[in-house]
Every structure is written in structure tokens, then in C-alpha cells.
Coordinates of C-alpha atoms and ligand atoms in Angstrom, one line a residue:
L1 CA -13.9 -40.2 -39.0
L2 CA -13.4 -36.8 -37.4
T3 CA -15.0 -36.1 -34.0
L4 CA -17.6 -33.3 -33.7
K5 CA -15.5 -31.6 -31.2
A6 CA -12.5 -31.5 -33.5
A7 CA -14.6 -30.2 -36.4
E8 CA -16.0 -27.4 -34.1
L9 CA -12.5 -26.4 -33.0
L10 CA -11.2 -26.4 -36.7
R11 CA -14.0 -24.0 -37.6
Q12 CA -12.8 -21.6 -34.9
A13 CA -9.0 -21.8 -35.7
D14 CA -7.0 -18.9 -36.9
V15 CA -4.0 -21.2 -37.7
I16 CA -4.0 -24.9 -38.6
V17 CA -0.7 -26.7 -38.5
Y18 CA -1.3 -30.1 -40.1
D19 CA 0.5 -33.3 -41.0
R20 CA 0.7 -35.7 -43.9
L21 CA -2.4 -37.8 -44.6
I22 CA -4.8 -35.0 -43.7
Q23 CA -7.6 -35.0 -46.2
E24 CA -8.7 -31.8 -48.0
E25 CA -12.3 -32.1 -46.8
V26 CA -11.1 -31.8 -43.3
L27 CA -9.1 -28.7 -44.0
A28 CA -12.1 -27.3 -45.8
L29 CA -13.9 -27.1 -42.5
A30 CA -11.7 -24.2 -41.5
K31 CA -12.8 -20.7 -42.0
P32 CA -11.5 -19.2 -45.3
S33 CA -9.2 -16.7 -43.5
A34 CA -7.5 -19.5 -41.5
E35 CA -3.7 -19.9 -42.1
R36 CA -3.1 -23.5 -43.2
L37 CA 0.5 -24.6 -42.5
Y38 CA 1.6 -28.0 -43.8
M39 CA 4.2 -29.5 -41.6
G40 CA 4.4 -33.1 -42.9
K41 CA 7.7 -34.8 -42.3
P42 CA 9.7 -36.1 -45.2
L43 CA 11.1 -39.6 -44.5
G44 CA 14.2 -39.5 -42.5
K45 CA 13.9 -35.9 -41.4
H46 CA 11.8 -36.3 -38.4
D47 CA 13.7 -34.7 -35.6
S48 CA 14.6 -31.3 -37.0
R49 CA 11.1 -30.9 -38.3
Q50 CA 9.7 -31.8 -35.0
K51 CA 11.7 -28.9 -33.3
E52 CA 10.4 -26.6 -36.0
I53 CA 6.8 -27.6 -35.3
H54 CA 7.2 -27.1 -31.5
E55 CA 8.5 -23.6 -32.1
L56 CA 5.9 -22.7 -34.7
L57 CA 3.1 -23.7 -32.3
V58 CA 4.4 -21.6 -29.5
R59 CA 5.1 -18.6 -31.9
K60 CA 1.7 -18.6 -33.4
A61 CA 0.0 -19.0 -30.0
L62 CA 2.0 -16.1 -28.6
E63 CA 0.7 -13.9 -31.5
G64 CA -2.7 -14.4 -29.7
R65 CA -4.1 -16.6 -32.4
T66 CA -6.1 -19.8 -31.9
V67 CA -4.0 -22.6 -33.2
V68 CA -5.1 -26.1 -34.1
R69 CA -2.5 -28.8 -34.4
L70 CA -4.2 -31.3 -36.7
K71 CA -3.0 -34.9 -36.8
G72 CA -4.1 -38.1 -38.3
G73 CA -6.0 -40.6 -36.0
D74 CA -5.4 -40.1 -32.3
P75 CA -2.8 -37.4 -31.4
F76 CA -1.4 -39.4 -28.5
L77 CA -0.9 -42.7 -30.4
F78 CA 2.4 -42.7 -32.3
G79 CA 1.7 -39.2 -33.2
R80 CA 4.1 -37.3 -31.0
G81 CA 1.2 -35.4 -29.6
G82 CA 2.4 -35.9 -26.2
E83 CA 5.8 -34.3 -26.8
E84 CA 4.1 -31.3 -28.5
A85 CA 1.7 -31.0 -25.6
E86 CA 4.7 -31.1 -23.1
Y87 CA 6.5 -28.4 -25.0
L88 CA 3.4 -26.2 -24.8
A89 CA 3.1 -26.8 -21.2
E90 CA 6.7 -25.9 -20.6
H91 CA 6.1 -22.6 -22.4
N92 CA 2.9 -21.9 -20.5
I93 CA 0.7 -22.1 -23.5
P94 CA -2.8 -23.3 -22.5
F95 CA -4.1 -26.1 -24.7
D96 CA -6.6 -28.9 -25.0
V97 CA -6.3 -32.2 -26.6
I98 CA -9.1 -33.8 -28.6
P99 CA -9.0 -37.6 -29.0
G100 CA -9.3 -39.0 -32.5
V101 CA -10.3 -42.2 -34.2
S102 CA -7.1 -44.1 -34.5
S103 CA -6.1 -46.1 -37.5
A104 CA -5.1 -48.9 -35.1
L105 CA -8.8 -49.6 -34.6
A106 CA -10.4 -48.0 -37.7
A107 CA -8.2 -49.8 -40.3
P108 CA -9.0 -53.3 -39.1
L109 CA -12.7 -52.3 -38.8
S110 CA -12.7 -51.0 -42.3
A111 CA -11.5 -54.4 -43.4
G112 CA -14.3 -56.2 -41.5
I113 CA -12.0 -57.2 -38.6
A114 CA -13.2 -56.8 -35.0
V115 CA -10.1 -56.6 -32.9
T116 CA -11.7 -58.4 -29.9
H117 CA -14.1 -61.2 -30.1
R118 CA -15.6 -63.3 -27.3
D119 CA -14.5 -66.5 -28.9
A120 CA -11.1 -65.3 -30.4
S121 CA -9.5 -62.5 -28.6
S122 CA -9.7 -60.7 -25.2
A123 CA -6.6 -58.5 -25.6
V124 CA -5.1 -56.3 -28.3
A125 CA -1.7 -54.7 -28.4
I126 CA -0.9 -51.8 -30.6
V127 CA 2.7 -51.8 -31.6
T128 CA 5.0 -49.7 -33.7
G129 CA 6.6 -51.5 -36.7
H130 CA 9.7 -49.3 -36.6
E131 CA 11.1 -51.3 -33.7
A132 CA 11.3 -54.6 -35.4
R133 CA 14.5 -54.0 -37.2
K134 CA 16.5 -52.6 -34.3
N135 CA 18.9 -54.9 -32.6
E136 CA 18.1 -53.6 -29.1
S137 CA 14.4 -53.5 -29.6
L138 CA 12.4 -52.0 -26.7
L139 CA 9.8 -54.6 -27.4
D140 CA 9.3 -57.9 -25.5
W141 CA 8.7 -60.2 -28.5
G142 CA 8.0 -63.2 -26.2
A143 CA 5.2 -61.3 -24.5
L144 CA 3.9 -59.9 -27.8
A145 CA 3.7 -63.4 -29.3
R146 CA 1.3 -64.5 -26.6
I147 CA -1.2 -61.6 -27.1
E148 CA -4.2 -62.7 -29.1
T149 CA -4.6 -59.7 -31.4
L150 CA -1.6 -57.5 -32.5
V151 CA -2.0 -54.3 -34.5
F152 CA 1.2 -53.0 -36.0
L153 CA 1.3 -49.4 -37.3
M154 CA 4.1 -48.2 -39.6
G155 CA 4.9 -51.9 -40.3
V156 CA 4.9 -52.2 -44.2
A157 CA 8.6 -52.3 -44.6
N158 CA 9.1 -54.5 -41.7
A159 CA 6.2 -57.0 -42.1
G160 CA 8.5 -59.9 -42.8
I161 CA 10.7 -59.3 -39.8
I162 CA 7.7 -58.9 -37.5
A163 CA 6.3 -62.1 -38.7
R164 CA 9.6 -64.0 -38.2
K165 CA 10.2 -62.6 -34.8
L166 CA 6.8 -63.6 -33.7
I167 CA 7.2 -67.2 -35.1
A168 CA 10.7 -67.4 -33.4
H169 CA 9.0 -66.5 -30.1
G170 CA 6.4 -69.3 -30.5
R171 CA 3.5 -67.9 -32.4
N172 CA 1.9 -70.4 -34.8
P173 CA 3.0 -69.6 -38.4
D174 CA -0.6 -70.3 -39.5
T175 CA -1.9 -67.4 -37.4
P176 CA -4.0 -65.3 -39.8
A177 CA -2.7 -61.9 -40.8
A178 CA -4.0 -58.9 -42.8
M179 CA -2.3 -55.8 -44.2
I180 CA -4.8 -53.0 -44.6
Q181 CA -3.7 -50.3 -46.9
G182 CA -5.2 -46.7 -47.2
A183 CA -8.2 -47.7 -45.0
Y184 CA -11.2 -45.5 -45.8
W185 CA -9.5 -44.1 -48.9
I186 CA -10.8 -44.8 -52.3
H187 CA -8.1 -47.3 -53.1
E188 CA -8.3 -49.1 -49.8
K189 CA -6.6 -52.5 -50.3
V190 CA -6.6 -55.5 -47.9
V191 CA -4.2 -58.4 -48.3
T192 CA -4.8 -61.5 -46.1
G193 CA -2.7 -64.5 -45.4
T194 CA -0.8 -66.0 -42.4
L195 CA 2.3 -65.2 -40.5
A196 CA 4.2 -67.5 -42.8
T197 CA 2.9 -65.8 -46.1
I198 CA 2.3 -62.2 -45.2
E199 CA 5.8 -60.9 -46.2
E200 CA 5.5 -62.5 -49.6
L201 CA 1.9 -61.2 -50.1
V202 CA 2.9 -57.7 -49.1
E203 CA 5.7 -57.7 -51.6
K204 CA 3.7 -59.2 -54.4
T205 CA 0.9 -56.7 -54.0
E206 CA 3.4 -53.9 -53.6
A207 CA 1.7 -52.7 -50.4
K208 CA 2.6 -49.2 -49.5
P209 CA 2.2 -47.0 -46.4
P210 CA 0.0 -46.0 -44.8
A211 CA -1.0 -49.4 -43.9
T212 CA -1.9 -51.3 -40.8
L213 CA -1.0 -55.0 -40.1
V214 CA -3.3 -57.1 -37.9
I215 CA -2.3 -60.5 -36.7
G216 CA -4.5 -62.9 -34.8
K217 CA -7.5 -65.3 -35.1
V218 CA -9.9 -62.3 -35.4
V219 CA -8.6 -61.8 -39.0
A220 CA -10.2 -65.1 -40.0
A221 CA -13.7 -63.9 -38.9
R222 CA -13.5 -61.2 -41.5
E223 CA -15.3 -62.9 -44.4
K224 CA -18.5 -63.2 -42.3
L225 CA -18.6 -59.5 -41.4
L226 CA -17.5 -58.3 -44.8
K227 CA -20.5 -59.1 -46.8
A228 CA -22.9 -57.4 -44.5
E229 CA -20.7 -54.5 -44.0
W230 CA -20.1 -54.0 -47.7
E231 CA -23.8 -54.0 -48.2
L232 CA -24.1 -51.1 -45.7
R233 CA -21.2 -49.2 -47.3
R234 CA -22.5 -49.9 -50.8
R235 CA -24.0 -46.5 -50.9
P236 CA -21.3 -44.2 -49.7
D237 CA -21.5 -40.5 -50.5
A238 CA -18.7 -40.8 -53.1
G239 CA -17.2 -37.6 -51.9
A240 CA -16.5 -39.1 -48.5
V241 CA -13.7 -41.2 -49.8
H242 CA -10.9 -39.1 -51.0
D243 CA -7.8 -40.0 -52.9
P244 CA -5.3 -37.1 -52.5
A245 CA -4.2 -36.7 -56.2
P246 CA -0.7 -35.7 -57.2
L247 CA -0.4 -32.3 -58.8
P248 CA -0.1 -33.6 -62.5
D249 CA -3.2 -35.7 -61.9
Q250 CA -5.1 -32.7 -60.7
L251 CA -4.2 -30.9 -64.0
L252 CA -5.5 -33.9 -65.9
R253 CA -8.7 -33.9 -63.9
L254 CA -9.2 -30.2 -64.5
A255 CA -8.8 -30.7 -68.3
T256 CA -11.0 -33.7 -68.5
A257 CA -13.7 -32.3 -66.2
G258 CA -15.5 -31.0 -69.3
M259 CA -16.2 -34.5 -70.5
G260 CA -17.5 -35.4 -67.0
S261 CA -19.9 -32.5 -67.3
Q262 CA -21.1 -33.6 -70.7
V263 CA -21.7 -37.1 -69.6
L264 CA -23.6 -35.8 -66.6
Y265 CA -25.5 -33.3 -68.8
Y266 CA -26.5 -36.1 -71.3
A267 CA -27.6 -38.5 -68.4
L268 CA -29.7 -35.8 -66.9
T269 CA -31.2 -34.8 -70.2
I270 CA -32.4 -38.3 -71.1
G271 CA -33.7 -38.9 -67.5
L272 CA -31.3 -41.7 -67.0
F273 CA -31.1 -41.5 -63.1
D274 CA -34.9 -41.5 -63.0
R275 CA -34.8 -45.0 -64.4
L276 CA -32.0 -46.3 -62.1
E277 CA -33.7 -46.3 -58.8
R278 CA -33.8 -50.1 -59.3
A279 CA -31.0 -52.0 -61.1
Q280 CA -31.5 -52.1 -64.9
P281 CA -29.7 -54.4 -67.3
V282 CA -28.0 -52.4 -70.1
P283 CA -29.7 -54.2 -73.1
S284 CA -33.3 -53.4 -72.1
L285 CA -32.4 -49.9 -70.9
A286 CA -30.7 -49.3 -74.3
Q287 CA -33.8 -50.6 -76.1
E288 CA -36.2 -48.5 -73.9
L289 CA -34.1 -45.3 -74.6
G290 CA -33.4 -46.2 -78.2
L291 CA -29.6 -46.1 -77.7
N292 CA -26.6 -48.1 -78.7
G293 CA -26.0 -50.7 -76.0
L294 CA -22.2 -50.5 -76.1
A295 CA -22.3 -46.7 -75.9
L296 CA -24.7 -46.7 -73.1
E297 CA -22.6 -49.1 -71.1
D298 CA -19.6 -46.8 -71.6
I299 CA -21.6 -43.9 -70.3
L300 CA -22.8 -45.9 -67.3
E301 CA -19.3 -47.0 -66.6
S302 CA -18.1 -43.3 -66.6
L303 CA -21.0 -42.4 -64.2
A304 CA -19.9 -45.3 -62.0
A305 CA -16.3 -43.9 -62.0
L306 CA -17.8 -40.5 -60.9
G307 CA -19.4 -42.3 -58.0
L308 CA -23.0 -41.8 -59.2
V309 CA -24.1 -45.3 -60.1
E310 CA -22.8 -48.8 -59.5
R311 CA -22.8 -52.0 -61.5
T312 CA -24.6 -55.0 -59.8
E313 CA -25.3 -58.5 -61.1
S314 CA -28.7 -57.3 -62.3
G315 CA -27.5 -54.2 -64.0
Y316 CA -26.7 -50.5 -63.0
R317 CA -28.4 -48.7 -60.3
N318 CA -28.1 -45.3 -58.6
L319 CA -25.8 -44.7 -55.7
E320 CA -27.0 -42.4 -52.9
L321 CA -25.5 -39.3 -54.4
A322 CA -27.7 -39.8 -57.5
S323 CA -30.8 -40.9 -55.6
T324 CA -30.7 -37.8 -53.4
Y325 CA -29.7 -35.0 -55.9
L326 CA -30.2 -36.3 -59.4
V327 CA -33.6 -38.0 -59.6
T328 CA -36.3 -35.7 -60.9
G329 CA -38.7 -34.6 -58.1
S330 CA -36.5 -35.8 -55.2
T331 CA -36.7 -33.1 -52.5
G332 CA -33.0 -32.1 -52.8
S333 CA -32.8 -32.4 -56.6
L334 CA -30.1 -30.3 -58.0
T335 CA -30.9 -31.4 -61.6
P336 CA -32.0 -27.8 -62.8
L337 CA -28.8 -26.3 -61.5
L338 CA -26.5 -29.1 -63.0
L339 CA -28.2 -28.9 -66.3
H340 CA -27.7 -25.2 -66.3
L341 CA -24.1 -25.4 -65.3
A342 CA -23.3 -28.0 -68.0
A343 CA -25.1 -26.1 -70.7
Q344 CA -23.0 -23.0 -70.0
S345 CA -19.7 -24.7 -70.3
S346 CA -19.6 -24.5 -74.1
R347 CA -16.5 -23.5 -76.0
E348 CA -18.4 -21.4 -78.4
S349 CA -19.9 -19.1 -75.8
L350 CA -16.6 -18.5 -74.2
G351 CA -15.0 -17.8 -77.6
R352 CA -17.8 -15.3 -78.3
Y353 CA -17.3 -13.7 -75.0
A354 CA -13.6 -13.4 -75.4
L355 CA -14.1 -11.6 -78.8
E356 CA -17.0 -9.4 -77.9
G357 CA -16.7 -8.8 -74.2
P358 CA -19.4 -8.8 -71.7
M359 CA -22.9 -8.1 -72.9
P360 CA -24.2 -4.7 -72.1
G361 CA -27.3 -5.5 -70.1
L362 CA -28.4 -8.3 -67.8
S363 CA -30.6 -10.8 -69.7
L364 CA -33.0 -12.6 -67.4
E365 CA -36.1 -12.5 -69.4
G366 CA -38.1 -15.6 -69.7
D367 CA -35.5 -18.1 -68.9
E368 CA -37.2 -20.8 -66.8
H369 CA -34.2 -22.9 -66.8
Y370 CA -32.0 -20.3 -65.3
F371 CA -34.7 -19.5 -62.6
A372 CA -35.0 -23.2 -61.8
A373 CA -31.2 -23.4 -61.4
C374 CA -31.1 -20.3 -59.0
E375 CA -33.9 -21.8 -57.1
S376 CA -32.3 -25.2 -56.6
L377 CA -29.1 -23.7 -55.4
A378 CA -30.8 -21.5 -53.0
R379 CA -33.0 -24.4 -51.7
L380 CA -29.9 -26.5 -51.2
A381 CA -28.4 -23.7 -49.0
A382 CA -31.4 -22.7 -47.1
P383 CA -31.3 -25.4 -44.3
A384 CA -27.5 -24.9 -43.9
V385 CA -27.8 -21.2 -43.6
T386 CA -30.8 -21.2 -41.3
S387 CA -29.2 -23.7 -38.9
R388 CA -26.2 -21.3 -38.5
L389 CA -28.2 -18.2 -37.6
E390 CA -28.9 -17.0 -34.1
L391 CA -32.0 -14.8 -34.0
D392 CA -33.9 -13.6 -31.0
G393 CA -37.1 -14.5 -32.8
S394 CA -38.4 -10.9 -33.0
G395 CA -39.4 -9.7 -36.4
P396 CA -40.5 -8.6 -38.7
A397 CA -38.2 -10.4 -41.1
L398 CA -37.9 -10.0 -44.9
L399 CA -36.5 -13.0 -46.8
A400 CA -35.7 -11.8 -50.3
G401 CA -34.3 -13.6 -53.3
W402 CA -34.1 -17.1 -54.7
G403 CA -35.5 -19.9 -52.6
C404 CA -37.4 -17.4 -50.4
E405 CA -40.3 -19.8 -49.8
E406 CA -37.8 -22.6 -48.7
Y407 CA -36.2 -20.0 -46.4
R408 CA -39.6 -19.1 -45.0
A409 CA -40.3 -22.8 -44.1
E410 CA -36.9 -23.2 -42.5
F411 CA -37.3 -19.9 -40.6
L412 CA -40.7 -20.9 -39.3
R413 CA -39.5 -24.3 -38.2
R414 CA -36.8 -22.5 -36.0
W415 CA -38.8 -19.4 -35.0
P416 CA -42.5 -20.3 -35.3
Q417 CA -43.7 -16.9 -34.1
L418 CA -41.6 -14.8 -36.6
D419 CA -43.5 -12.4 -38.7
I420 CA -42.1 -13.1 -42.2
T421 CA -42.4 -11.5 -45.6
A422 CA -40.9 -13.6 -48.4
L423 CA -40.5 -12.3 -52.0
N424 CA -38.1 -12.6 -54.9
P425 CA -37.3 -9.2 -56.3
F426 CA -35.1 -10.8 -59.1
L427 CA -37.9 -12.6 -60.8
P428 CA -38.8 -10.8 -64.1
P429 CA -40.4 -8.4 -64.7
G430 CA -38.5 -7.7 -61.5
K431 CA -39.2 -5.3 -58.6
D432 CA -37.4 -2.0 -58.6
L433 CA -34.4 -2.8 -56.4
G434 CA -34.8 0.6 -54.7
E435 CA -38.3 -0.1 -53.6
F436 CA -38.9 -3.8 -53.0
C437 CA -38.9 -3.6 -49.3
N438 CA -42.4 -2.1 -49.5
G439 CA -41.6 0.9 -47.3
R440 CA -41.6 -1.3 -44.2
S441 CA -38.8 -1.6 -41.7
Y442 CA -37.4 -4.9 -40.6
S443 CA -35.3 -6.4 -37.8
V444 CA -33.9 -9.1 -40.2
I445 CA -33.3 -9.0 -43.8
L446 CA -32.0 -12.0 -45.8
L447 CA -30.8 -11.6 -49.4
S448 CA -30.4 -15.0 -51.2
C449 CA -28.2 -15.3 -54.2
P450 CA -28.2 -11.6 -55.3
L451 CA -25.1 -12.0 -57.5
A452 CA -27.0 -14.4 -59.8
S453 CA -29.4 -11.6 -60.8
C454 CA -27.4 -8.3 -60.4
R455 CA -24.9 -6.4 -62.3
R456 CA -22.1 -5.0 -60.2
G457 CA -23.6 -1.6 -59.7
Q458 CA -26.9 -3.1 -58.8
V459 CA -25.5 -4.9 -55.8
D460 CA -24.5 -1.5 -54.3
Q461 CA -28.0 -0.3 -54.9
L462 CA -29.5 -3.5 -53.3
L463 CA -27.4 -3.1 -50.2
R464 CA -28.4 0.6 -49.8
T465 CA -32.1 -0.4 -50.1
T466 CA -31.8 -3.1 -47.5
A467 CA -29.7 -0.9 -45.2
N468 CA -32.6 1.8 -45.4
A469 CA -35.2 -0.9 -44.6
L470 CA -33.3 -2.3 -41.6
R471 CA -34.0 -1.1 -38.1
R472 CA -31.2 -0.1 -35.8
S473 CA -29.4 -3.2 -34.4
G474 CA -31.1 -5.2 -37.2
L475 CA -29.3 -8.1 -38.8
L476 CA -28.5 -8.3 -42.6
I477 CA -27.9 -11.9 -43.9
L478 CA -26.4 -12.4 -47.3
H479 CA -25.8 -15.7 -48.9
D480 CA -24.2 -16.2 -52.3
A481 CA -20.9 -17.3 -53.9
F482 CA -18.9 -14.4 -52.4
L483 CA -15.1 -14.9 -52.7
P484 CA -13.5 -15.7 -49.4
G485 CA -10.7 -13.4 -48.4
G486 CA -7.2 -14.7 -47.9
T487 CA -7.6 -18.0 -49.8
L488 CA -8.2 -19.0 -53.3
P489 CA -11.9 -19.4 -54.2
P490 CA -12.9 -23.0 -54.8
P491 CA -12.8 -23.7 -58.6
E492 CA -16.6 -24.3 -58.8
V493 CA -17.2 -20.8 -57.6
A494 CA -14.7 -19.0 -59.9
L495 CA -15.9 -21.1 -62.9
S496 CA -19.7 -20.7 -62.3
G497 CA -19.1 -17.0 -61.7
L498 CA -17.5 -16.7 -65.1
G499 CA -20.3 -18.8 -66.7
R500 CA -23.0 -16.5 -65.3
R501 CA -21.2 -13.5 -66.6
I502 CA -20.8 -15.0 -70.1
Q503 CA -24.4 -16.1 -70.3
R504 CA -26.3 -13.5 -68.4
G505 CA -24.0 -10.5 -68.0
T506 CA -24.4 -10.6 -64.2
C507 CA -21.7 -9.5 -61.9
R508 CA -19.1 -12.2 -61.9
T509 CA -18.1 -12.2 -58.2
W510 CA -17.9 -10.2 -55.2
S511 CA -15.3 -10.7 -52.6
V512 CA -16.0 -10.4 -48.8
E513 CA -13.6 -7.4 -48.6
R514 CA -15.6 -5.6 -51.3
L515 CA -18.8 -6.4 -49.4
R516 CA -17.2 -5.1 -46.2
D517 CA -16.1 -1.9 -48.0
A518 CA -19.7 -1.4 -49.2
L519 CA -21.4 -2.2 -45.9
E520 CA -19.4 -0.3 -43.4
P521 CA -20.3 3.2 -44.8
L522 CA -23.9 2.1 -44.6
G523 CA -23.6 1.7 -40.9
F524 CA -22.9 -2.0 -40.6
G525 CA -20.3 -3.6 -38.3
E526 CA -19.5 -7.1 -37.0
I527 CA -19.3 -8.4 -40.6
R528 CA -18.7 -12.2 -40.5
A529 CA -18.3 -14.6 -43.3
E530 CA -18.3 -18.4 -43.1
P531 CA -18.5 -21.1 -45.8
V532 CA -21.9 -23.0 -46.0
T533 CA -22.4 -25.4 -48.9
A534 CA -21.8 -25.5 -52.7
G535 CA -19.0 -23.0 -52.4
M536 CA -21.2 -20.3 -51.0
L537 CA -20.5 -18.1 -48.1
L538 CA -22.9 -16.9 -45.4
V539 CA -22.2 -13.3 -44.5
T540 CA -23.9 -11.6 -41.6
A541 CA -23.7 -7.9 -40.7
G542 CA -25.2 -6.0 -37.8
K543 CA -26.6 -2.6 -38.2
S544 CA -25.1 -0.3 -35.6
E545 CA -27.4 1.1 -32.9
R546 CA -26.9 4.7 -33.7
Ligands
LIG1 C1 2.7 -42.2 -37.4 S1 1.5 -43.3 -37.3 C2 0.2 -42.3 -36.7 C3 -1.0 -43.0 -36.2 C4 -2.1 -42.1 -35.7 N1 -1.8 -41.2 -34.6 C5 -3.4 -42.9 -35.5 O1 -3.9 -42.9 -34.4 O2 -4.0 -43.4 -36.5 C6 1.1 -43.6 -38.9 C7 0.6 -45.0 -39.2 O3 -0.8 -45.1 -39.0 C8 -1.3 -46.1 -39.8 N2 -2.3 -45.4 -40.7 C9 -2.6 -44.1 -40.9 N3 -3.6 -44.0 -41.8 C10 -3.9 -45.2 -42.2 C11 -4.9 -45.6 -43.2 N4 -5.7 -44.8 -43.9 N5 -5.0 -47.0 -43.4 C12 -4.2 -47.8 -42.7 N6 -3.3 -47.4 -41.8 C13 -3.2 -46.1 -41.6 C14 -0.2 -46.6 -40.6 O4 0.3 -47.8 -40.0 C15 0.8 -45.5 -40.6 O5 2.1 -46.0 -40.8

């Protein structure tokens, strides 16, 4: 629910000052080097913290850095965004404010409630629930009671008082009411009743903030909308709903992730997702696969918890994530990569590695599975990488490494006239890394996933080779799981780097700093890194003109 403009500014920010309720996926849009400062307010400590925020924003801006102040929903709706903007104006800090999707509208919508309706409501008021308990309330309860739809934010603790005040000011106790908790989160919960019953319902269901209370006839129309809406949302990308886990839960998740990978590995090995494009009842599926029905049901339930399949009345079927990435032969299939990752997570190989240390040489001979895994990772990244590049379209270009044919297709889509050579020097028997550029010189060279196939010393050699083959002012494009500077690498990058090293003896990781140190002496400047997909970074470096 973030606007495109907000996303764009987040990508540019040097500093992000963010509040409670901001999801990790949103912060992940920022460049790895961005400073992320959490300034959520503990209950009851609002004002001192607010002053701290004001001063922090001004201080960071005066350091000459681009600051994004990130808030939930709309910054000017009960978000103190107005005060922060005033403070910036007083201190002559230039700023812009980007509107957001407010929970006042999004939470009812998520519950299937249209806040206006030709037959039921032509007016909506958005009200703070904090005022209800105050003796000298700033609110005109008589006026509020006459408005058709009321949306209360921050109203969980005061739901009963709000309902009683409205009834006392003439609102019908049978007016429908709904409390929507954690809208768009994985545990979103909606409780519906009437003004007379909502307090008891909220207590009984132990509703907790953040939650939004909606009052009015429009709540009753919900049932009609819900069914259709649910059908649409039935196939969410499970990653889009996010439940911010407390720290101990994160530890548990880490420790149990191995089981998840085994379940996924097994399901992929037996081609389970290939059979679930249409719903399948467990008994016939078990019979077809020769499996124990109870065990298969457990496995399917676990896959459902992972957001990959769902249970319907006629059996289990794929959710979108599985249909897109796990069905054999689907264009974006990641099956080879996932099979490879799951297979390398064995305790035995880690134990052997710990005892014996890294294997002396790189072993890539004849491993079709490994090649397929590298290809599928590179294919996944090719469209994202290509869309971020700005080339003037003049070649020739050399696209080297895994997924090079996919890259060729993507490049030609954007720059149809480009003279392209695509080859994969890493495929055994392997081209001599010193010579694979064929003695030609190029304006653009892309290296796709070199870390997967090189030992550490070989990356240096590869960079020298490409530097020699690149014309003056040429562009070098690298894409792989380089470690971002300044922040911790995502766990999937750190873990799969270790896995590659254990199983293949490849170099484990390269940080962007190390890359910079290697590229600068070769005449490169303007070295930029930005995250693309699957934990990979896109690094571009321009060869100087001299
Ligand atoms: C301090 S206000 C900020 C509102 C924010 N500026 C906006 O436009 O959404 C916080 C309140 O927003 C509502 N809210 C925020 N996130 C919500 C969610 N996921 N589901 C329901 N209500 C939410 C709750 O009423 C919460 O108490």
C-alpha cells in the first residue's frame, strides 16, 4: 500500500527515520548503505520523543544528507506529520510531503466495508479515539452522532466509551459497528456487532491495537462484498502480508527453517506442485503418489502455512507463489535453484567441512543440477537488472555468465539495435578466464553471477580481463550476491554463500568494498551498488576516459 513516489524517494534516501508499524519489506527498499533510525514512541512517552525526532531530522538534513521521514498511512492524518513539517519550515530545511494510504480508509476496505455508499452513507468522519475519555473533549459528540459513517483511529481502549457517547447523543444502539485489527497483516481480524455490543465483543476477542473502528450502516453491507473480495485476494503473494515477529520467534523460525526446506525439497522432488494447479483431494493424491494419506495431509498443511498452497472444499491447490515459481516448466520456475539450495543444507556436509576445511579446487564438472540452479537464479534477475540500466544503445556489448541468453533477450527488448555477444565462460570445460573476451573490445560488459563459479583469486582475474576488454568510458555491469556495505547481508545471501563454498569450493562472498578496491586500480570510477532481487546486488562501474 505504499505509493510509487514514496518508494522512489526511499530508494534515494541516505537516512530513514521511521515509526512503529513500518514493515520490513518497506525498509528493504532503501539502499543498503542508508542509515535506518527507529524512532517509534513507547506508550506514554510521546512528547519528549517528538522533540527528539524534530531535532534529529534537522541535524541529519544539515549534514547534507537526504532524509526520509517514514510514517504509517498518511503523514498528515493523526501522524504529527504537520508538526514535523512546521519545524522543518522554521529551520529552513526544504522538504516535500508524499501522501499515503491511510488506515482510516484502507482498514475498512480490507474488511469489505465501503465507507460511502449511495444508499447508506454520503459522509464520513475520521475521528481520534483518544479524545473520548477526556472530560473536556474537543469533539462535538452530538454532531458526530448524526454523521452516517464514523471511522475511529486509536480507539481500541475506548471502544465502549465511544459507543456509549454516541448512543447518549441519539445514535441508534443497533447501528452496525466493526473493529478491524491489523488490516493487511497476516493475522488481520475483524469483529462486527452493533454500537450496543461492540465493547463486549472487543473485550471478548481481546482486540489489540492497531485497530480501526467503523460505525454506520455501511458495515452491514460487508457480507456482500466480502465473498467476492476474498476470492480476489485468495491468491496473495504470501510475502506481501507480513507479521512482524518478536525476537524470540525469529530465533525459533531460524532454527526450524531447515524443516521448511526439507518439506519444500520433498514436495519439489515428488512433483507435488505440478499436480496442484487444480484442487486435489488428499486420498486420491496419496494413492496416485503411493504415499500415506495422513502424512501427505501434514505435508500439505505445512506447505499451506508457508503460503504455498491452500485448502479448499475440493482439496489442496497451489497459491500464486507456487504456480509462478514452483511448477516445472513455468517461465519463472525456481525449482532447480530451490532443489539445489535444499540439497546443500545437510548437516553431514557442514560437519565434514568444519573438520576438513575448504576443498582445494573448484569442482564444477558435470553437475547439471548446479548449472540449472545458477541459470534459474540469473534468469530471475535478468529482467530486474536490465530494467535498472541506462545504456545509450551503442555497442558492442558482451553478456557473460549464467543466464546470458535471457539477458540477451532482455537487452534486445530494450535496445533492439545493440550488437550483442552472449556466452557463459563458466560452463565446463570452461573458457580461459584470461581470454574469453575473444580479443574484441566492448562498450558494455555484463558479468552474471561470477561468484557461483570462481574461487576468490579468479574473481580478480576476471575483473582484469573484463577491464582490458572494455573501451574507454565503457560500462561494467556485475550482478551477484555481493555483500552490501554498511548493513548485515540478508541471511539467504550469507547462508547460500556458505553452502556454495562447502559444496563447490567457490569463493564464499565478495563485499562491495572489496569490489571497489579491486576495480579502482583498474581504472573504474562511479561504482554504484543497489539491491535487485533474491538478495543480489547490481553493481555498475564506469571505465574512466583516460
Ligand atoms: C497514530 S494513528 C496513525 C494513522 C496513520 N497516519 C494513517 O493514516 O493510517 C495510528 C492508528 O492507525 C490505525 N491503524 C494503523 N495501522 C492499522 C492497521 N494495520 N489496521 C487497522 N488500523 C490501523 C489504528 O487505529 C492506529 O491506532
